[in-house]
mmCIF file of C-alpha atoms in Angstrom:
data_model
loop_
_atom_site.group_PDB
_atom_site.id
_atom_site.type_symbol
_atom_site.label_atom_id
_atom_site.label_comp_id
_atom_site.label_asym_id
_atom_site.label_seq_id
_atom_site.Cartn_x
_atom_site.Cartn_y
_atom_site.Cartn_z
ATOM 1 C CA MET A 1 122.759 117.946 190.238
ATOM 2 C CA SER A 2 124.635 120.100 187.727
ATOM 3 C CA ASP A 3 122.640 120.720 184.148
ATOM 4 C CA MET A 4 124.781 119.152 181.329
ATOM 5 C CA THR A 5 125.318 119.946 177.595
ATOM 6 C CA SER A 6 126.109 117.308 174.893
ATOM 7 C CA ALA A 7 127.743 118.813 171.995
ATOM 8 C CA PRO A 8 126.498 118.092 168.485
ATOM 9 C CA ARG A 9 127.661 114.890 166.541
ATOM 10 C CA ARG A 10 129.113 115.723 163.629
ATOM 11 C CA ARG A 11 129.335 113.788 160.382
ATOM 12 C CA PRO A 12 132.491 112.537 158.532
ATOM 13 C CA LEU A 13 132.338 114.657 155.880
ATOM 14 C CA TRP A 14 133.453 111.382 152.936
ATOM 15 C CA GLY A 15 130.325 110.251 152.156
ATOM 16 C CA LEU A 16 129.994 113.198 150.376
ATOM 17 C CA PHE A 17 132.346 112.533 148.392
ATOM 18 C CA ILE A 18 131.345 109.342 147.662
ATOM 19 C CA ALA A 19 128.122 110.221 144.370
ATOM 20 C CA PRO A 20 131.076 112.158 142.989
ATOM 21 C CA VAL A 21 133.487 109.823 142.485
ATOM 22 C CA LEU A 22 131.383 106.862 141.638
ATOM 23 C CA LEU A 23 129.995 109.182 138.717
ATOM 24 C CA LEU A 24 133.646 110.107 137.262
ATOM 25 C CA ILE A 25 135.165 106.205 137.786
ATOM 26 C CA ALA A 26 131.644 105.064 135.758
ATOM 27 C CA ALA A 27 132.653 107.897 133.140
ATOM 28 C CA VAL A 28 136.210 106.999 133.148
ATOM 29 C CA ALA A 29 135.475 103.700 132.544
ATOM 30 C CA TRP A 30 132.946 104.511 129.652
ATOM 31 C CA SER A 31 134.892 107.030 128.247
ATOM 32 C CA VAL A 32 137.579 103.731 128.345
ATOM 33 C CA PHE A 33 134.928 101.509 126.863
ATOM 34 C CA TRP A 34 134.639 103.947 124.496
ATOM 35 C CA PHE A 35 137.874 104.783 123.300
ATOM 36 C CA PHE A 36 137.897 100.440 122.194
ATOM 37 C CA ALA A 37 134.912 100.113 121.170
ATOM 38 C CA ALA A 38 136.054 103.037 118.766
ATOM 39 C CA SER A 39 139.905 101.243 118.427
ATOM 40 C CA GLN A 40 138.366 98.328 117.287
ATOM 41 C CA VAL A 41 136.107 99.903 113.975
ATOM 42 C CA ASP A 42 138.308 98.904 111.802
ATOM 43 C CA VAL A 43 139.541 96.253 112.671
ATOM 44 C CA GLN A 44 135.701 94.336 113.170
ATOM 45 C CA ALA A 45 135.478 96.896 109.468
ATOM 46 C CA ASP A 46 138.744 94.556 107.787
ATOM 47 C CA ALA A 47 137.186 91.556 109.231
ATOM 48 C CA TRP A 48 134.149 91.911 107.630
ATOM 49 C CA ARG A 49 134.775 93.142 104.418
ATOM 50 C CA ALA A 50 137.505 90.325 104.118
ATOM 51 C CA ARG A 51 134.038 88.178 105.095
ATOM 52 C CA GLU A 52 132.079 90.041 102.682
ATOM 53 C CA ALA A 53 134.799 88.983 99.585
ATOM 54 C CA LYS A 54 134.709 85.496 100.010
ATOM 55 C CA SER A 55 130.951 85.912 99.488
ATOM 56 C CA GLY A 56 131.699 88.131 96.345
ATOM 57 C CA ARG A 57 130.551 91.349 97.749
ATOM 58 C CA VAL A 58 133.864 93.462 97.605
ATOM 59 C CA TYR A 59 133.973 97.077 99.640
ATOM 60 C CA ASP A 60 136.626 99.938 99.551
ATOM 61 C CA CYS A 61 137.081 102.734 101.244
ATOM 62 C CA ALA A 62 139.390 106.128 100.386
ATOM 63 C CA ARG A 63 138.785 107.564 103.982
ATOM 64 C CA ARG A 64 136.729 106.027 106.959
ATOM 65 C CA SER A 65 136.414 108.538 110.682
ATOM 66 C CA VAL A 66 135.128 107.456 113.694
ATOM 67 C CA ALA A 67 133.509 109.466 115.966
ATOM 68 C CA GLY A 68 129.769 110.139 118.198
ATOM 69 C CA PHE A 69 131.577 110.367 121.590
ATOM 70 C CA PRO A 70 130.137 109.188 124.204
ATOM 71 C CA PHE A 71 126.854 107.548 123.528
ATOM 72 C CA ARG A 72 127.247 106.425 119.531
ATOM 73 C CA LEU A 73 129.600 104.789 117.274
ATOM 74 C CA GLU A 74 129.680 106.623 113.456
ATOM 75 C CA VAL A 75 131.652 105.731 111.249
ATOM 76 C CA ARG A 76 131.609 108.058 107.694
ATOM 77 C CA CYS A 77 133.088 106.037 104.276
ATOM 78 C CA GLU A 78 133.869 108.929 101.972
ATOM 79 C CA ASP A 79 134.027 107.713 98.682
ATOM 80 C CA PRO A 80 133.385 104.005 98.992
ATOM 81 C CA SER A 81 132.771 101.409 96.265
ATOM 82 C CA VAL A 82 130.588 97.718 95.824
ATOM 83 C CA SER A 83 131.141 95.293 93.389
ATOM 84 C CA LEU A 84 130.003 91.908 93.201
ATOM 85 C CA PHE A 85 131.469 89.510 91.537
ATOM 86 C CA SER A 86 130.711 86.031 90.616
ATOM 87 C CA GLN A 87 132.529 83.073 91.802
ATOM 88 C CA ALA A 88 131.636 81.799 87.959
ATOM 89 C CA VAL A 89 132.681 85.167 85.979
ATOM 90 C CA GLY A 90 136.117 86.935 86.525
ATOM 91 C CA THR A 91 134.511 90.956 85.949
ATOM 92 C CA PRO A 92 132.105 92.592 88.399
ATOM 93 C CA LEU A 93 128.152 91.845 88.342
ATOM 94 C CA MET A 94 128.025 95.297 89.671
ATOM 95 C CA THR A 95 129.862 98.121 90.693
ATOM 96 C CA ALA A 96 128.677 101.359 92.658
ATOM 97 C CA LYS A 97 129.801 104.379 93.706
ATOM 98 C CA LEU A 98 128.639 106.747 95.910
ATOM 99 C CA GLY A 99 129.873 109.748 97.747
ATOM 100 C CA GLU A 100 129.402 109.393 101.530
ATOM 101 C CA ILE A 101 128.296 107.314 103.859
ATOM 102 C CA LEU A 102 127.547 107.433 107.378
ATOM 103 C CA VAL A 103 126.607 104.445 109.074
ATOM 104 C CA VAL A 104 125.586 104.853 113.059
ATOM 105 C CA ALA A 105 125.173 102.614 115.551
ATOM 106 C CA GLN A 106 124.245 103.595 119.945
ATOM 107 C CA VAL A 107 127.190 101.302 121.712
ATOM 108 C CA TYR A 108 123.979 100.213 123.840
ATOM 109 C CA ASP A 109 121.812 98.238 120.401
ATOM 110 C CA PRO A 110 125.189 97.833 118.376
ATOM 111 C CA LYS A 111 123.242 94.567 116.293
ATOM 112 C CA ARG A 112 120.970 97.357 114.967
ATOM 113 C CA LEU A 113 123.147 99.773 112.734
ATOM 114 C CA ILE A 114 121.323 102.963 110.441
ATOM 115 C CA ALA A 115 123.611 104.992 107.115
ATOM 116 C CA GLU A 116 122.601 107.672 105.647
ATOM 117 C CA PHE A 117 124.274 107.700 102.174
ATOM 118 C CA LYS A 118 125.342 111.126 100.098
ATOM 119 C CA GLY A 119 124.637 110.735 96.778
ATOM 120 C CA PRO A 120 125.340 111.185 93.852
ATOM 121 C CA ALA A 121 126.068 107.490 92.657
ATOM 122 C CA THR A 122 127.039 105.645 90.058
ATOM 123 C CA ILE A 123 126.410 102.488 88.571
ATOM 124 C CA SER A 124 127.462 100.047 85.857
ATOM 125 C CA ASN A 125 126.670 96.593 85.223
ATOM 126 C CA GLY A 126 130.063 94.499 83.682
ATOM 127 C CA SER A 127 128.217 93.240 80.870
ATOM 128 C CA ASP A 128 126.693 96.953 79.793
ATOM 129 C CA PRO A 129 128.614 99.690 78.228
ATOM 130 C CA ALA A 130 125.304 102.061 79.871
ATOM 131 C CA SER A 131 125.725 103.075 83.580
ATOM 132 C CA PHE A 132 123.525 104.168 85.912
ATOM 133 C CA ALA A 133 123.550 108.176 87.893
ATOM 134 C CA VAL A 134 121.703 108.263 90.510
ATOM 135 C CA ASN A 135 120.431 110.892 92.983
ATOM 136 C CA TRP A 136 117.997 111.202 95.993
ATOM 137 C CA GLN A 137 117.509 114.053 98.711
ATOM 138 C CA LEU A 138 117.894 111.122 101.423
ATOM 139 C CA GLY A 139 118.526 108.396 101.656
ATOM 140 C CA GLN A 140 118.875 105.467 104.806
ATOM 141 C CA ALA A 141 119.340 102.136 105.545
ATOM 142 C CA SER A 142 118.852 100.493 108.102
ATOM 143 C CA VAL A 143 120.137 97.042 109.080
ATOM 144 C CA TYR A 144 119.882 94.180 112.427
ATOM 145 C CA GLY A 145 121.819 91.482 113.190
ATOM 146 C CA LEU A 146 125.288 92.596 111.088
ATOM 147 C CA PRO A 147 127.386 91.474 110.786
ATOM 148 C CA VAL A 148 126.692 87.517 110.749
ATOM 149 C CA ALA A 149 123.120 86.953 110.396
ATOM 150 C CA PRO A 150 121.190 90.159 108.919
ATOM 151 C CA GLN A 151 117.996 89.492 110.099
ATOM 152 C CA ARG A 152 116.033 92.946 108.772
ATOM 153 C CA GLY A 153 116.068 95.749 106.732
ATOM 154 C CA ALA A 154 115.360 98.656 105.460
ATOM 155 C CA LEU A 155 115.596 101.347 102.831
ATOM 156 C CA VAL A 156 114.643 104.653 102.161
ATOM 157 C CA PHE A 157 114.889 107.739 99.818
ATOM 158 C CA ASP A 158 113.492 110.581 98.912
ATOM 159 C CA ALA A 159 113.531 112.176 95.855
ATOM 160 C CA PRO A 160 115.148 109.382 93.601
ATOM 161 C CA THR A 161 115.474 109.946 90.635
ATOM 162 C CA ILE A 162 117.892 107.608 87.815
ATOM 163 C CA ASP A 163 118.945 108.468 84.479
ATOM 164 C CA ARG A 164 120.686 105.598 81.266
ATOM 165 C CA ILE A 165 123.643 107.167 80.562
ATOM 166 C CA ASP A 166 125.156 105.404 76.856
ATOM 167 C CA GLY A 167 127.929 107.190 75.807
ATOM 168 C CA ALA A 168 127.531 111.188 76.096
ATOM 169 C CA ALA A 169 123.463 110.389 76.271
ATOM 170 C CA ARG A 170 121.885 110.758 78.763
ATOM 171 C CA ALA A 171 118.310 110.221 79.412
ATOM 172 C CA PRO A 172 115.920 109.533 82.679
ATOM 173 C CA LEU A 173 115.010 106.250 83.404
ATOM 174 C CA ALA A 174 112.907 106.027 86.576
ATOM 175 C CA ARG A 175 111.307 109.165 89.134
ATOM 176 C CA ALA A 176 109.580 108.998 92.457
ATOM 177 C CA ASP A 177 108.524 111.146 95.293
ATOM 178 C CA HIS A 178 109.018 108.686 98.678
ATOM 179 C CA ILE A 179 110.137 105.464 97.893
ATOM 180 C CA GLU A 180 110.780 102.392 100.524
ATOM 181 C CA LEU A 181 111.860 99.090 100.750
ATOM 182 C CA HIS A 182 111.633 96.037 103.850
ATOM 183 C CA GLY A 183 112.594 93.237 103.764
ATOM 184 C CA ARG A 184 112.935 90.120 106.107
ATOM 185 C CA LEU A 185 114.248 86.628 106.729
ATOM 186 C CA ALA A 186 110.976 84.627 107.244
ATOM 187 C CA GLU A 187 112.359 81.268 107.472
ATOM 188 C CA GLY A 188 115.987 79.952 107.416
ATOM 189 C CA ALA A 189 119.471 81.325 107.530
ATOM 190 C CA PRO A 190 120.996 83.513 104.729
ATOM 191 C CA THR A 191 123.529 80.560 103.932
ATOM 192 C CA ASP A 192 120.761 77.952 103.885
ATOM 193 C CA HIS A 193 117.788 78.817 101.448
ATOM 194 C CA PRO A 194 116.493 81.893 102.115
ATOM 195 C CA VAL A 195 113.106 82.341 102.468
ATOM 196 C CA ILE A 196 112.601 86.501 102.074
ATOM 197 C CA GLU A 197 109.731 88.746 102.699
ATOM 198 C CA ALA A 198 109.526 91.793 101.330
ATOM 199 C CA ALA A 199 107.518 95.037 101.325
ATOM 200 C CA LEU A 200 107.503 98.379 98.966
ATOM 201 C CA GLN A 201 106.223 101.775 98.601
ATOM 202 C CA ILE A 202 106.239 104.081 96.236
ATOM 203 C CA ALA A 203 105.114 107.797 96.444
ATOM 204 C CA ASN A 204 104.135 109.528 92.408
ATOM 205 C CA GLY A 205 107.115 107.811 90.833
ATOM 206 C CA SER A 206 107.051 106.487 86.730
ATOM 207 C CA ILE A 207 109.537 104.792 84.393
ATOM 208 C CA GLN A 208 110.080 105.895 81.490
ATOM 209 C CA GLY A 209 111.173 104.246 78.540
ATOM 210 C CA GLY A 210 108.866 101.280 78.410
ATOM 211 C CA HIS A 211 105.375 100.555 78.403
ATOM 212 C CA PRO A 212 103.506 104.642 78.282
ATOM 213 C CA LEU A 213 101.246 103.697 81.154
ATOM 214 C CA LEU A 214 103.946 103.673 83.735
ATOM 215 C CA ALA A 215 105.201 106.451 82.047
ATOM 216 C CA GLU A 216 102.209 108.801 83.890
ATOM 217 C CA PRO A 217 102.630 108.763 87.609
ATOM 218 C CA PHE A 218 101.669 106.061 90.390
ATOM 219 C CA ASN A 219 101.411 105.136 93.400
ATOM 220 C CA ALA A 220 102.761 101.279 94.583
ATOM 221 C CA ASP A 221 102.751 99.001 97.715
ATOM 222 C CA ILE A 222 102.817 95.531 96.906
ATOM 223 C CA GLN A 223 103.952 92.525 99.133
ATOM 224 C CA THR A 224 105.859 90.045 98.550
ATOM 225 C CA ARG A 225 106.724 86.533 99.951
ATOM 226 C CA VAL A 226 109.916 84.876 97.289
ATOM 227 C CA SER A 227 111.208 80.679 97.738
ATOM 228 C CA GLY A 228 114.000 79.284 96.244
ATOM 229 C CA LEU A 229 117.197 81.040 96.367
ATOM 230 C CA SER A 230 119.872 79.062 98.130
ATOM 231 C CA ASP A 231 121.402 81.858 99.437
ATOM 232 C CA PHE A 232 122.591 85.638 99.954
ATOM 233 C CA ARG A 233 125.677 85.001 97.948
ATOM 234 C CA PRO A 234 125.669 87.355 94.284
ATOM 235 C CA LYS A 235 124.878 86.267 91.319
ATOM 236 C CA PRO A 236 123.779 87.369 87.573
ATOM 237 C CA TRP A 237 120.729 87.937 87.648
ATOM 238 C CA PRO A 238 119.953 85.286 84.690
ATOM 239 C CA VAL A 239 122.056 82.397 87.215
ATOM 240 C CA ARG A 240 120.337 83.945 90.318
ATOM 241 C CA PHE A 241 116.365 82.707 88.777
ATOM 242 C CA ARG A 242 118.045 80.008 87.222
ATOM 243 C CA GLU A 243 117.561 79.076 90.507
ATOM 244 C CA ILE A 244 114.579 79.931 91.683
ATOM 245 C CA GLN A 245 113.272 77.983 88.739
ATOM 246 C CA ALA A 246 115.224 74.732 89.346
ATOM 247 C CA ALA A 247 114.216 74.175 93.128
ATOM 248 C CA GLY A 248 110.423 74.805 92.770
ATOM 249 C CA GLY A 249 110.338 78.576 93.987
ATOM 250 C CA HIS A 250 107.916 80.954 93.372
ATOM 251 C CA ILE A 251 106.558 84.736 94.403
ATOM 252 C CA ASP A 252 103.936 85.199 96.251
ATOM 253 C CA ILE A 253 102.114 88.211 95.678
ATOM 254 C CA VAL A 254 100.582 88.179 99.018
ATOM 255 C CA GLN A 255 98.989 92.132 98.810
ATOM 256 C CA SER A 256 99.392 94.942 96.045
ATOM 257 C CA ARG A 257 97.768 98.270 95.109
ATOM 258 C CA ILE A 258 98.541 100.304 92.850
ATOM 259 C CA GLN A 259 96.615 103.814 92.192
ATOM 260 C CA GLN A 260 97.288 106.299 88.345
ATOM 261 C CA GLY A 261 94.815 108.800 88.312
ATOM 262 C CA GLU A 262 91.726 107.360 87.937
ATOM 263 C CA LEU A 263 92.428 103.699 87.977
ATOM 264 C CA LEU A 264 92.978 101.338 90.741
ATOM 265 C CA ALA A 265 94.404 97.754 90.942
ATOM 266 C CA VAL A 266 94.474 95.378 93.554
ATOM 267 C CA ALA A 267 96.002 92.125 93.288
ATOM 268 C CA SER A 268 96.919 88.931 94.634
ATOM 269 C CA GLY A 269 99.196 85.449 93.379
ATOM 270 C CA THR A 270 101.477 83.359 93.141
ATOM 271 C CA LEU A 271 104.413 83.578 90.280
ATOM 272 C CA SER A 272 106.851 81.089 89.663
ATOM 273 C CA LEU A 273 109.593 80.731 85.968
ATOM 274 C CA THR A 274 109.290 78.448 83.188
ATOM 275 C CA ALA A 275 112.173 76.063 82.201
ATOM 276 C CA SER A 276 112.805 78.615 79.145
ATOM 277 C CA GLY A 277 113.350 80.916 81.533
ATOM 278 C CA ASN A 278 109.211 83.388 81.454
ATOM 279 C CA ILE A 279 107.181 84.523 84.023
ATOM 280 C CA ASP A 280 103.607 81.627 84.389
ATOM 281 C CA GLY A 281 101.408 81.905 87.082
ATOM 282 C CA GLU A 282 97.856 83.914 87.354
ATOM 283 C CA LEU A 283 97.551 87.468 89.736
ATOM 284 C CA GLN A 284 93.004 88.286 90.691
ATOM 285 C CA MET A 285 92.697 91.200 90.217
ATOM 286 C CA THR A 286 89.750 93.835 91.544
ATOM 287 C CA VAL A 287 89.808 96.760 88.632
ATOM 288 C CA ALA A 288 88.653 100.223 89.425
ATOM 289 C CA GLY A 289 88.621 102.438 86.373
ATOM 290 C CA LEU A 290 89.389 99.717 83.752
ATOM 291 C CA ASP A 291 87.883 101.935 81.206
ATOM 292 C CA LYS A 292 90.195 104.937 81.783
ATOM 293 C CA VAL A 293 93.036 103.051 80.841
ATOM 294 C CA ILE A 294 91.617 100.713 77.429
ATOM 295 C CA PRO A 295 92.902 103.403 75.174
ATOM 296 C CA ALA A 296 97.030 103.434 76.601
ATOM 297 C CA LEU A 297 96.943 99.367 75.992
ATOM 298 C CA GLY A 298 97.453 100.694 71.833
ATOM 299 C CA ILE A 299 94.405 98.106 71.106
ATOM 300 C CA ASP A 300 93.843 100.825 68.402
ATOM 301 C CA LYS A 301 97.703 101.211 66.678
ATOM 302 C CA MET A 302 97.844 97.245 67.563
ATOM 303 C CA LEU A 303 94.580 97.026 64.424
ATOM 304 C CA ASP A 304 97.019 99.736 62.712
ATOM 305 C CA ASN A 305 100.047 97.184 62.290
ATOM 306 C CA GLY A 306 97.446 94.122 61.476
ATOM 307 C CA VAL A 307 95.323 92.412 63.475
ATOM 308 C CA PRO A 308 97.453 89.034 64.466
ATOM 309 C CA GLN A 309 95.696 85.650 63.025
ATOM 310 C CA SER A 310 96.473 84.328 66.945
ATOM 311 C CA THR A 311 94.183 87.264 68.415
ATOM 312 C CA LEU A 312 91.637 87.403 65.902
ATOM 313 C CA ASP A 313 91.560 83.190 66.250
ATOM 314 C CA ARG A 314 90.570 83.718 69.858
ATOM 315 C CA VAL A 315 88.159 86.722 69.414
ATOM 316 C CA ALA A 316 86.855 85.965 65.741
ATOM 317 C CA PRO A 317 87.386 82.294 65.229
ATOM 318 C CA GLY A 318 86.707 82.272 61.284
ATOM 319 C CA VAL A 319 87.812 85.519 60.474
ATOM 320 C CA LYS A 320 90.952 85.773 58.849
ATOM 321 C CA SER A 321 93.921 89.104 59.401
ATOM 322 C CA GLN A 322 93.760 90.188 56.222
ATOM 323 C CA ASP A 323 89.728 90.181 55.254
ATOM 324 C CA LEU A 324 90.052 92.817 58.009
ATOM 325 C CA ASN A 325 92.553 95.090 57.006
ATOM 326 C CA ASN A 326 90.958 94.861 53.617
ATOM 327 C CA LEU A 327 87.652 96.225 55.341
ATOM 328 C CA PHE A 328 89.401 98.958 57.320
ATOM 329 C CA GLY A 329 90.705 99.906 53.820
ATOM 330 C CA ALA A 330 87.512 100.261 51.919
ATOM 331 C CA LEU A 331 85.738 102.123 54.812
ATOM 332 C CA ASP A 332 88.759 103.714 54.073
ATOM 333 C CA ARG A 333 88.205 104.671 50.184
ATOM 334 C CA ALA A 334 83.774 105.037 50.596
ATOM 335 C CA ILE A 335 83.646 107.619 53.780
ATOM 336 C CA PRO A 336 87.882 108.796 54.000
ATOM 337 C CA GLY A 337 88.652 108.154 57.478
ATOM 338 C CA LEU A 338 86.225 105.526 58.882
ATOM 339 C CA GLY A 339 87.955 103.370 58.894
ATOM 340 C CA LYS A 340 90.323 104.917 61.103
ATOM 341 C CA VAL A 341 87.084 105.552 63.166
ATOM 342 C CA VAL A 342 86.049 102.942 63.878
ATOM 343 C CA LYS A 343 90.061 101.296 64.986
ATOM 344 C CA GLN A 344 89.831 103.190 68.019
ATOM 345 C CA ASN A 345 86.546 102.518 68.192
ATOM 346 C CA ALA A 346 87.915 99.401 68.467
ATOM 347 C CA ASN A 347 89.338 100.554 71.979
ATOM 348 C CA ALA A 348 85.410 101.070 73.304
ATOM 349 C CA GLY A 349 84.382 97.334 72.433
ATOM 350 C CA VAL A 350 87.786 96.342 73.805
ATOM 351 C CA ALA A 351 86.346 97.789 77.504
ATOM 352 C CA ALA A 352 83.413 96.403 76.853
ATOM 353 C CA GLY A 353 84.261 92.643 76.936
ATOM 354 C CA ILE A 354 86.816 93.531 79.699
ATOM 355 C CA ASN A 355 84.152 94.518 81.874
ATOM 356 C CA ALA A 356 81.453 91.256 80.759
ATOM 357 C CA LEU A 357 84.739 89.249 82.592
ATOM 358 C CA GLY A 358 84.529 88.208 85.778
ATOM 359 C CA LYS A 359 81.804 90.017 88.494
ATOM 360 C CA GLU A 360 80.838 93.497 89.719
ATOM 361 C CA VAL A 361 82.106 94.457 92.801
ATOM 362 C CA VAL A 362 82.979 97.168 94.703
ATOM 363 C CA LEU A 363 86.302 98.710 95.869
ATOM 364 C CA GLU A 364 87.482 101.812 98.111
ATOM 365 C CA GLY A 365 83.191 102.536 97.188
ATOM 366 C CA ARG A 366 83.778 102.178 93.529
ATOM 367 C CA LYS A 367 82.547 99.881 90.842
ATOM 368 C CA ALA A 368 85.115 97.253 89.962
ATOM 369 C CA ARG A 369 85.313 94.481 87.835
ATOM 370 C CA SER A 370 87.044 91.101 88.937
ATOM 371 C CA PHE A 371 88.202 88.677 87.383
ATOM 372 C CA PRO A 372 91.930 86.603 86.737
ATOM 373 C CA LEU A 373 95.173 88.253 84.906
ATOM 374 C CA ARG A 374 96.927 85.267 83.795
ATOM 375 C CA ILE A 375 100.809 85.067 82.360
ATOM 376 C CA SER A 376 101.099 81.568 79.876
ATOM 377 C CA ASP A 377 104.942 81.575 79.137
ATOM 378 C CA GLY A 378 106.199 84.999 78.999
ATOM 379 C CA ALA A 379 102.296 86.289 78.248
ATOM 380 C CA VAL A 380 100.124 88.726 79.704
ATOM 381 C CA VAL A 381 97.135 87.378 78.936
ATOM 382 C CA LEU A 382 93.644 89.750 79.657
ATOM 383 C CA GLY A 383 91.192 87.401 78.834
ATOM 384 C CA PRO A 384 90.696 86.865 75.457
ATOM 385 C CA PHE A 385 93.114 89.126 74.515
ATOM 386 C CA LYS A 386 97.167 89.591 75.255
ATOM 387 C CA VAL A 387 98.078 92.888 76.659
ATOM 388 C CA ALA A 388 101.713 92.265 76.896
ATOM 389 C CA GLN A 389 104.646 90.313 76.134
ATOM 390 C CA ILE A 390 107.325 89.184 79.069
ATOM 391 C CA PRO A 391 111.345 88.459 77.427
ATOM 392 C CA PRO A 392 112.708 85.602 79.301
ATOM 393 C CA LEU A 393 114.475 86.339 82.282
ATOM 394 C CA PHE A 394 116.747 83.449 81.877
#
């Protein structure tokens, strides 16, 4: 019997090429898909612009390009502009012009858009000859749910600045280190009575040209809920506010925290609008360091300009404004400067009066007072003192 050896069986070589071939086919298919999607950007963008124009939002772009292969779609728009129109107003309500917008969408998540803005930007109001110059170091936005029905969105700006331009004059209006605005659709739909929840965060913000308190840097964290809107269509602000008032809408201050130097305040409450366009409502305030802010309210300057009789009737019934002013004059004649000292010390008296309001509590480890801040037909009332008047919103 002879020994027989069998030759080893040779495997077919075509199996080695299956994986590379499949990978090549997938790459070609993905490339075809990406370039088809890129070719549809202009088509979809023009269709979206047409829909937005019917709602009064007109977008324009001087030059548009698409990049980002293979996993992203990057749409770059140079010299963009946005104009908001109202059906009742022929001229734009507002026009904004920017340097550049870059919109990025992941191919596998097309409902989420991320945008970056390049400044500076100019904003003009159709009814105001003045304009605003806006700039920032970094500006970004994200939106989920576009283009049919946006569900939530966010705006983030680092080092934003706003200047008011009136002819050749330019004046600073607002500054901040960082601002974030987040919003989401809580109820309804964009075209059918939406209810919006929004959160605003400001780091080292300041507003010039208004109340002296706002000119000092402050940090703010405010959460609100707005109801009474009929839709998202652009409208003049007076029309929008009148719409909210007619629908019985309101703004719920769900939670707010503001810190400015040694002053720390938290508040919550509900604000509404009267038929005359004035703000009405009440906020429950808890404040630490209130005595530090009283001088900025200008009580002593109020006395310099004459005490309103309505204020005296609330604080000191029976005392006449003219009698009080005559008293200050008599003090100055008897001892020069004494009347001024008394007026300036009025701040201390007001602080003592406000400290008697509400109840003593602890806020973030500090002694604080909790009390209501009433806004009655636009008048901001702190205890018996009217500290500000908010102009009508329509």
